[in-house]
């Protein structure tokens, strides 16, 4: 982990006035009063994160047992795969703003999204820092993917009609720089598509209430949502703010729910989440965000 400081700086606006929101077992969750961003501190090192994702893609093992099967869905391009079904919906949404063209998927992982996009007429490219995942993208799907850092890649001045970042921005140490790099790589009239957990969700509401009622002793529910590889937790408002700081404007922003078929759940846990997700639909507190943004 990055060494602890008494009061960390906000990764979005650099304010040094963050206040403690939750103190968990391995890290703390902070809130920035200047821009309202919620973030984790201390952050794991780059080597720790690289090792974590290598393990998640190969064995599924991590700090949250419910995610054991989550990454297993990234390997098979089958119509019954709930992840393929999600990618089809996201691509349909993107195609309302731009017809199929050159598409770059940042954090492309195993290449499944790019394989689905190629089938719909897109010319796919990808980049990811996980060697195990990009090897599958090349060898299994035959995709043009690069192993490395996107901000370094962006310096080559290549341009794309659409750039996607599915579950990427929450891992960024400099989220505004990441978004600005994507903006620079867009062709005129291009768009950015992204997804990320929604901090203003039913999960934070319920788990946070239990934490506060127990004077901070009941932390396990929060540690299912706040995990070490997610440095940032956006709400609709803070996501719009981060996009704006990178000269991007959200033209579509929706709340979504995690697909429970991708989780390793006991019958009791599944029932609890089904009840919570039903309440989330009624209250607008779904646990995920999907956004499309344009430059300007």
Tab-separated table of C-alpha atoms in Angstrom, residues 56 60 63-74 81-83 86 167 197 202-203 221 223-225 227 229-230 256-277 287-288:
chain	number	residue	atom	x	y	z
A	56	UNK	CA	-8.597	-12.311	-10.723
A	60	UNK	CA	-10.912	-15.520	-9.629
A	63	UNK	CA	-10.684	-10.160	-1.194
A	64	UNK	CA	-14.400	-10.481	-2.130
A	65	UNK	CA	-15.464	-14.145	-2.547
A	66	UNK	CA	-18.645	-13.078	-4.328
A	67	UNK	CA	-16.491	-11.923	-7.270
A	68	UNK	CA	-14.893	-15.359	-7.750
A	69	UNK	CA	-16.918	-16.078	-10.888
A	70	UNK	CA	-17.137	-12.449	-12.073
A	71	UNK	CA	-14.115	-12.471	-14.389
A	72	UNK	CA	-14.841	-15.951	-15.710
A	73	UNK	CA	-17.560	-14.459	-17.923
A	74	UNK	CA	-14.883	-12.455	-19.813
A	81	UNK	CA	-23.362	-14.903	-21.526
A	82	UNK	CA	-24.812	-12.018	-19.458
A	83	UNK	CA	-21.669	-9.988	-20.112
A	86	UNK	CA	-24.570	-6.184	-21.531
A	167	UNK	CA	-14.895	-0.291	-15.209
A	197	UNK	CA	-19.747	1.714	-9.697
A	202	UNK	CA	-28.417	1.271	-2.051
A	203	UNK	CA	-25.301	-0.670	-1.037
A	221	UNK	CA	-20.941	-5.067	4.408
A	223	UNK	CA	-16.006	-4.069	2.452
A	224	UNK	CA	-18.104	-5.859	-0.172
A	225	UNK	CA	-18.537	-2.528	-2.009
A	227	UNK	CA	-12.524	-2.774	-2.408
A	229	UNK	CA	-8.597	-2.048	-6.512
A	230	UNK	CA	-11.179	0.756	-6.700
A	256	UNK	CA	-27.723	0.329	-13.782
A	257	UNK	CA	-27.572	-2.746	-11.550
A	258	UNK	CA	-24.893	-5.417	-11.336
A	259	UNK	CA	-25.910	-8.591	-13.142
A	260	UNK	CA	-26.350	-11.086	-10.290
A	261	UNK	CA	-25.716	-14.045	-12.600
A	262	UNK	CA	-22.045	-13.029	-12.637
A	263	UNK	CA	-21.639	-13.278	-8.845
A	264	UNK	CA	-20.855	-16.290	-6.664
A	265	UNK	CA	-23.726	-16.074	-4.171
A	266	UNK	CA	-25.334	-18.318	-1.600
A	267	UNK	CA	-29.154	-18.539	-1.883
A	268	UNK	CA	-29.492	-16.259	1.160
A	269	UNK	CA	-27.085	-13.652	-0.224
A	270	UNK	CA	-28.820	-13.735	-3.596
A	271	UNK	CA	-32.187	-13.127	-1.956
A	272	UNK	CA	-30.823	-10.188	0.054
A	273	UNK	CA	-29.350	-8.580	-3.067
A	274	UNK	CA	-32.532	-9.158	-5.064
A	275	UNK	CA	-34.518	-7.316	-2.372
A	276	UNK	CA	-31.962	-4.492	-2.196
A	277	UNK	CA	-31.858	-4.154	-5.982
A	287	UNK	CA	-25.166	0.519	-7.851
A	288	UNK	CA	-23.650	1.236	-11.292
